[in-house]
Amino acid sequence: MADDTSPPSDEPWFVRWRHAVVAAVVLAAVAALSVANRSDSSTPAAASTSTSSTPDTVVIDDVTSYTLSRTLKDGMKGDDVKRVQQRLKDLKFDPGRIDGIYGGDTMMAVWAFQAVVLNLPYETKSDFVTPVLWDLMRSDVVVKPRRQKSTPTHVEVYLREQAMVVFKDNVPALITHISSGDGKDWCEEVVIDPGEEGNKGKDRVVRGECGKSVTPSGVYYFYMRKYGLRESGLGTLWNPVYFNYGVAVHGAMNVPKYPASHGCIRIPMFVSEYFPALVQYGDRVFVFDGVKEPEDYGSPPPYFNGVDPNWKPTTTTSSSTTLPGATTTAPSGAPKVSTTVPSATTTVVPIVTTTLPTSTTTG
């Protein structure tokens, strides 16, 4: 295929010539099979029903041994796309299915790589995988937490870069693209399920509210989770895990490259299917805005919504709703939040050198 290129010339001869060797073996096998079929033409057809042990494809374990001969863009297909997907998955940047198709899930993983490894703000991230970017991906990439002294499992949210990392014992367990609060003022009709912020009753509430779409920076901890689809004053949430009143990490159908939420941390839907299992109550959450350290802010609450005085009901519906069977409450003992700024420890990429943009725009 045009997108498969030879490994570097300094590799052993058997690596450089493996394609030729494989081709020769396959050709010999086909020739032998052809001779055997001619010599055994009188054999009944039923004799050919045994399963062949020869694999249909040759799997190369080390995807980093390949170079990239084209720029991968949305909609492209091929083995080179599959290798990019596998490399991202190996580095904990979840690209979704490893199917050889460069789609939205893979693109979000590419965004997350640029955010965490190259520290690029969301405005400058590319939608493509160039040969240069692939060379960075297949180098010795190591991602380290900015806060190494924390709970055994902790989460770091980078608003400027629009990315999030789950660390377990300071090793990444998940790195994903996010979309946080866009900073805009808004007024709209909201639906609030019982148990969500602003609804302590037993019935679903529909009303007009106004708010400000801000994701506060600071130090928090996970204290509550819900399963399935939830409606709140901040929007529709899937499998939300809450860390600052109604602000949660949750799945969303729309997770663009830029901040677009009412304040929550949106993550891809397929990631939200297993993210809640990676964290538990009391796990620390550090939200970085790229301006000051999270500890400098403490643990500020979010902007709470107010009533929209101009709202008028647009529909007449029942206020009751069927709730999921499992709804958990906040733990009684909250972990003490430290406000001491530790020594700076940032994401490290050994061996790789690159020139980054000078933009310092925050998310």
mmCIF file of N, CA and C in Angstrom, residues 228-296:
data_model
loop_
_atom_site.group_PDB
_atom_site.id
_atom_site.type_symbol
_atom_site.label_atom_id
_atom_site.label_comp_id
_atom_site.label_asym_id
_atom_site.label_seq_id
_atom_site.Cartn_x
_atom_site.Cartn_y
_atom_site.Cartn_z
ATOM 1 N N GLY A 228 -26.533 7.209 34.104
ATOM 2 C CA GLY A 228 -27.466 7.423 33.023
ATOM 3 C C GLY A 228 -27.676 8.892 32.712
ATOM 4 N N LEU A 229 -28.828 9.197 32.113
ATOM 5 C CA LEU A 229 -29.130 10.555 31.664
ATOM 6 C C LEU A 229 -29.717 11.381 32.797
ATOM 7 N N ARG A 230 -29.152 12.567 33.007
ATOM 8 C CA ARG A 230 -29.627 13.489 34.035
ATOM 9 C C ARG A 230 -29.822 14.869 33.422
ATOM 10 N N GLU A 231 -30.877 15.551 33.881
ATOM 11 C CA GLU A 231 -31.133 16.931 33.472
ATOM 12 C C GLU A 231 -30.851 17.838 34.661
ATOM 13 N N SER A 232 -30.108 18.915 34.408
ATOM 14 C CA SER A 232 -29.747 19.824 35.491
ATOM 15 C C SER A 232 -29.802 21.263 35.001
ATOM 16 N N GLY A 233 -29.581 22.194 35.924
ATOM 17 C CA GLY A 233 -29.554 23.596 35.555
ATOM 18 C C GLY A 233 -28.414 23.945 34.626
ATOM 19 N N LEU A 234 -27.427 23.062 34.509
ATOM 20 C CA LEU A 234 -26.294 23.297 33.614
ATOM 21 C C LEU A 234 -26.428 22.539 32.302
ATOM 22 N N GLY A 235 -27.515 21.777 32.144
ATOM 23 C CA GLY A 235 -27.725 21.075 30.888
ATOM 24 C C GLY A 235 -27.948 19.588 31.075
ATOM 25 N N THR A 236 -27.829 18.855 29.971
ATOM 26 C CA THR A 236 -28.020 17.407 29.964
ATOM 27 C C THR A 236 -26.694 16.715 30.248
ATOM 28 N N LEU A 237 -26.688 15.804 31.214
ATOM 29 C CA LEU A 237 -25.476 15.129 31.656
ATOM 30 C C LEU A 237 -25.633 13.622 31.484
ATOM 31 N N TRP A 238 -24.543 12.963 31.099
ATOM 32 C CA TRP A 238 -24.541 11.502 31.011
ATOM 33 C C TRP A 238 -23.473 10.952 31.960
ATOM 34 N N ASN A 239 -23.903 10.082 32.873
ATOM 35 C CA ASN A 239 -22.999 9.488 33.870
ATOM 36 C C ASN A 239 -22.154 10.552 34.580
ATOM 37 N N PRO A 240 -22.776 11.567 35.147
ATOM 38 C CA PRO A 240 -21.995 12.646 35.770
ATOM 39 C C PRO A 240 -21.332 12.227 37.076
ATOM 40 N N VAL A 241 -20.122 12.734 37.293
ATOM 41 C CA VAL A 241 -19.411 12.593 38.567
ATOM 42 C C VAL A 241 -19.112 14.015 39.033
ATOM 43 N N TYR A 242 -19.668 14.406 40.179
ATOM 44 C CA TYR A 242 -19.675 15.796 40.627
ATOM 45 C C TYR A 242 -18.479 16.091 41.534
ATOM 46 N N PHE A 243 -17.945 17.325 41.382
ATOM 47 C CA PHE A 243 -16.814 17.725 42.224
ATOM 48 C C PHE A 243 -16.937 19.152 42.756
ATOM 49 N N ASN A 244 -17.887 19.935 42.270
ATOM 50 C CA ASN A 244 -18.061 21.314 42.742
ATOM 51 C C ASN A 244 -19.536 21.672 42.632
ATOM 52 N N TYR A 245 -20.320 21.316 43.670
ATOM 53 C CA TYR A 245 -21.773 21.487 43.628
ATOM 54 C C TYR A 245 -22.319 20.799 42.377
ATOM 55 N N GLY A 246 -22.985 21.559 41.481
ATOM 56 C CA GLY A 246 -23.564 20.937 40.291
ATOM 57 C C GLY A 246 -22.603 20.756 39.140
ATOM 58 N N VAL A 247 -21.357 21.174 39.303
ATOM 59 C CA VAL A 247 -20.350 21.025 38.247
ATOM 60 C C VAL A 247 -19.808 19.601 38.277
ATOM 61 N N ALA A 248 -19.845 18.941 37.128
ATOM 62 C CA ALA A 248 -19.468 17.528 37.059
ATOM 63 C C ALA A 248 -18.644 17.249 35.810
ATOM 64 N N VAL A 249 -17.938 16.130 35.846
ATOM 65 C CA VAL A 249 -17.356 15.544 34.641
ATOM 66 C C VAL A 249 -18.420 14.607 34.086
ATOM 67 N N HIS A 250 -18.825 14.804 32.835
ATOM 68 C CA HIS A 250 -19.915 13.984 32.299
ATOM 69 C C HIS A 250 -19.783 13.804 30.794
ATOM 70 N N GLY A 251 -20.435 12.776 30.299
ATOM 71 C CA GLY A 251 -20.454 12.532 28.873
ATOM 72 C C GLY A 251 -21.386 13.484 28.155
ATOM 73 N N ALA A 252 -21.033 13.823 26.910
ATOM 74 C CA ALA A 252 -21.853 14.722 26.094
ATOM 75 C C ALA A 252 -21.731 14.324 24.630
ATOM 76 N N MET A 253 -22.798 14.562 23.878
ATOM 77 C CA MET A 253 -22.777 14.264 22.452
ATOM 78 C C MET A 253 -21.892 15.241 21.690
ATOM 79 N N ASN A 254 -21.792 16.457 22.196
ATOM 80 C CA ASN A 254 -21.015 17.496 21.522
ATOM 81 C C ASN A 254 -19.859 17.923 22.417
ATOM 82 N N VAL A 255 -18.638 17.575 22.000
ATOM 83 C CA VAL A 255 -17.433 17.970 22.743
ATOM 84 C C VAL A 255 -16.493 18.639 21.745
ATOM 85 N N PRO A 256 -16.738 19.893 21.420
ATOM 86 C CA PRO A 256 -15.924 20.571 20.411
ATOM 87 C C PRO A 256 -14.515 20.870 20.909
ATOM 88 N N LYS A 257 -13.703 21.385 20.015
ATOM 89 C CA LYS A 257 -12.315 21.691 20.357
ATOM 90 C C LYS A 257 -12.203 22.825 21.372
ATOM 91 N N TYR A 258 -13.200 23.639 21.461
ATOM 92 C CA TYR A 258 -13.175 24.864 22.270
ATOM 93 C C TYR A 258 -14.141 24.754 23.456
ATOM 94 N N PRO A 259 -14.049 25.644 24.454
ATOM 95 C CA PRO A 259 -14.999 25.654 25.571
ATOM 96 C C PRO A 259 -16.413 25.932 25.063
ATOM 97 N N ALA A 260 -17.387 25.120 25.506
ATOM 98 C CA ALA A 260 -18.753 25.282 25.008
ATOM 99 C C ALA A 260 -19.816 24.928 26.040
ATOM 100 N N SER A 261 -19.421 24.522 27.246
ATOM 101 C CA SER A 261 -20.400 24.063 28.230
ATOM 102 C C SER A 261 -20.894 25.216 29.097
ATOM 103 N N HIS A 262 -21.857 24.902 29.982
ATOM 104 C CA HIS A 262 -22.354 25.880 30.954
ATOM 105 C C HIS A 262 -21.511 25.876 32.227
ATOM 106 N N GLY A 263 -20.415 25.125 32.231
ATOM 107 C CA GLY A 263 -19.530 25.089 33.392
ATOM 108 C C GLY A 263 -19.015 23.714 33.728
ATOM 109 N N CYS A 264 -19.710 22.675 33.269
ATOM 110 C CA CYS A 264 -19.259 21.305 33.521
ATOM 111 C C CYS A 264 -18.077 20.946 32.619
ATOM 112 N N ILE A 265 -17.481 19.792 32.894
ATOM 113 C CA ILE A 265 -16.400 19.252 32.073
ATOM 114 C C ILE A 265 -16.998 18.187 31.166
ATOM 115 N N ARG A 266 -17.196 18.520 29.910
ATOM 116 C CA ARG A 266 -17.701 17.534 28.954
ATOM 117 C C ARG A 266 -16.579 16.603 28.513
ATOM 118 N N ILE A 267 -16.905 15.320 28.416
ATOM 119 C CA ILE A 267 -15.980 14.341 27.849
ATOM 120 C C ILE A 267 -16.746 13.526 26.810
ATOM 121 N N PRO A 268 -16.043 12.853 25.887
ATOM 122 C CA PRO A 268 -16.739 12.051 24.877
ATOM 123 C C PRO A 268 -17.636 10.996 25.519
ATOM 124 N N MET A 269 -18.736 10.673 24.867
ATOM 125 C CA MET A 269 -19.696 9.719 25.417
ATOM 126 C C MET A 269 -19.061 8.364 25.697
ATOM 127 N N PHE A 270 -18.238 7.862 24.764
ATOM 128 C CA PHE A 270 -17.667 6.536 24.969
ATOM 129 C C PHE A 270 -16.684 6.520 26.135
ATOM 130 N N VAL A 271 -16.054 7.647 26.420
ATOM 131 C CA VAL A 271 -15.160 7.736 27.578
ATOM 132 C C VAL A 271 -15.970 7.774 28.866
ATOM 133 N N SER A 272 -17.126 8.444 28.825
ATOM 134 C CA SER A 272 -17.954 8.553 30.030
ATOM 135 C C SER A 272 -18.561 7.224 30.440
ATOM 136 N N GLU A 273 -18.521 6.229 29.572
ATOM 137 C CA GLU A 273 -19.046 4.918 29.936
ATOM 138 C C GLU A 273 -18.181 4.237 30.997
ATOM 139 N N TYR A 274 -16.880 4.548 31.028
ATOM 140 C CA TYR A 274 -16.015 3.895 32.015
ATOM 141 C C TYR A 274 -15.295 4.871 32.940
ATOM 142 N N PHE A 275 -15.358 6.171 32.635
ATOM 143 C CA PHE A 275 -14.678 7.132 33.502
ATOM 144 C C PHE A 275 -15.108 7.026 34.961
ATOM 145 N N PRO A 276 -16.416 6.910 35.284
ATOM 146 C CA PRO A 276 -16.798 6.837 36.702
ATOM 147 C C PRO A 276 -16.135 5.702 37.463
ATOM 148 N N ALA A 277 -15.790 4.622 36.778
ATOM 149 C CA ALA A 277 -15.148 3.492 37.448
ATOM 150 C C ALA A 277 -13.679 3.764 37.761
ATOM 151 N N LEU A 278 -13.104 4.803 37.153
ATOM 152 C CA LEU A 278 -11.694 5.115 37.389
ATOM 153 C C LEU A 278 -11.484 5.948 38.647
ATOM 154 N N VAL A 279 -12.544 6.606 39.126
ATOM 155 C CA VAL A 279 -12.409 7.512 40.268
ATOM 156 C C VAL A 279 -13.391 7.105 41.358
ATOM 157 N N GLN A 280 -13.164 7.631 42.550
ATOM 158 C CA GLN A 280 -14.056 7.358 43.667
ATOM 159 C C GLN A 280 -14.176 8.600 44.541
ATOM 160 N N TYR A 281 -15.081 8.542 45.504
ATOM 161 C CA TYR A 281 -15.286 9.679 46.393
ATOM 162 C C TYR A 281 -13.989 10.035 47.112
ATOM 163 N N GLY A 282 -13.714 11.316 47.185
ATOM 164 C CA GLY A 282 -12.525 11.792 47.877
ATOM 165 C C GLY A 282 -11.320 11.967 46.988
ATOM 166 N N ASP A 283 -11.361 11.439 45.761
ATOM 167 C CA ASP A 283 -10.237 11.640 44.843
ATOM 168 C C ASP A 283 -10.126 13.123 44.502
ATOM 169 N N ARG A 284 -8.905 13.632 44.561
ATOM 170 C CA ARG A 284 -8.659 15.055 44.360
ATOM 171 C C ARG A 284 -8.809 15.449 42.888
ATOM 172 N N VAL A 285 -9.310 16.656 42.671
ATOM 173 C CA VAL A 285 -9.458 17.229 41.332
ATOM 174 C C VAL A 285 -8.768 18.584 41.317
ATOM 175 N N PHE A 286 -7.766 18.753 40.458
ATOM 176 C CA PHE A 286 -7.059 20.020 40.293
ATOM 177 C C PHE A 286 -7.490 20.640 38.964
ATOM 178 N N VAL A 287 -8.029 21.849 39.026
ATOM 179 C CA VAL A 287 -8.450 22.546 37.810
ATOM 180 C C VAL A 287 -7.483 23.698 37.563
ATOM 181 N N PHE A 288 -6.710 23.603 36.481
ATOM 182 C CA PHE A 288 -5.704 24.601 36.111
ATOM 183 C C PHE A 288 -6.276 25.526 35.035
ATOM 184 N N ASP A 289 -6.099 26.837 35.226
ATOM 185 C CA ASP A 289 -6.564 27.776 34.203
ATOM 186 C C ASP A 289 -5.423 28.395 33.404
ATOM 187 N N GLY A 290 -4.174 28.055 33.721
ATOM 188 C CA GLY A 290 -3.043 28.606 32.985
ATOM 189 C C GLY A 290 -2.637 29.991 33.421
ATOM 190 N N VAL A 291 -3.319 30.544 34.429
ATOM 191 C CA VAL A 291 -2.993 31.877 34.934
ATOM 192 C C VAL A 291 -2.322 31.782 36.296
ATOM 193 N N LYS A 292 -3.007 31.136 37.243
ATOM 194 C CA LYS A 292 -2.454 30.917 38.576
ATOM 195 C C LYS A 292 -2.559 29.440 38.927
ATOM 196 N N GLU A 293 -1.922 29.062 40.032
ATOM 197 C CA GLU A 293 -1.997 27.679 40.477
ATOM 198 C C GLU A 293 -3.373 27.411 41.098
ATOM 199 N N PRO A 294 -3.868 26.171 41.000
ATOM 200 C CA PRO A 294 -5.171 25.862 41.602
ATOM 201 C C PRO A 294 -5.235 26.203 43.086
ATOM 202 N N GLU A 295 -4.128 25.984 43.814
ATOM 203 C CA GLU A 295 -4.116 26.257 45.249
ATOM 204 C C GLU A 295 -4.275 27.744 45.558
ATOM 205 N N ASP A 296 -3.904 28.595 44.614
ATOM 206 C CA ASP A 296 -4.068 30.036 44.816
ATOM 207 C C ASP A 296 -5.545 30.435 44.866
#
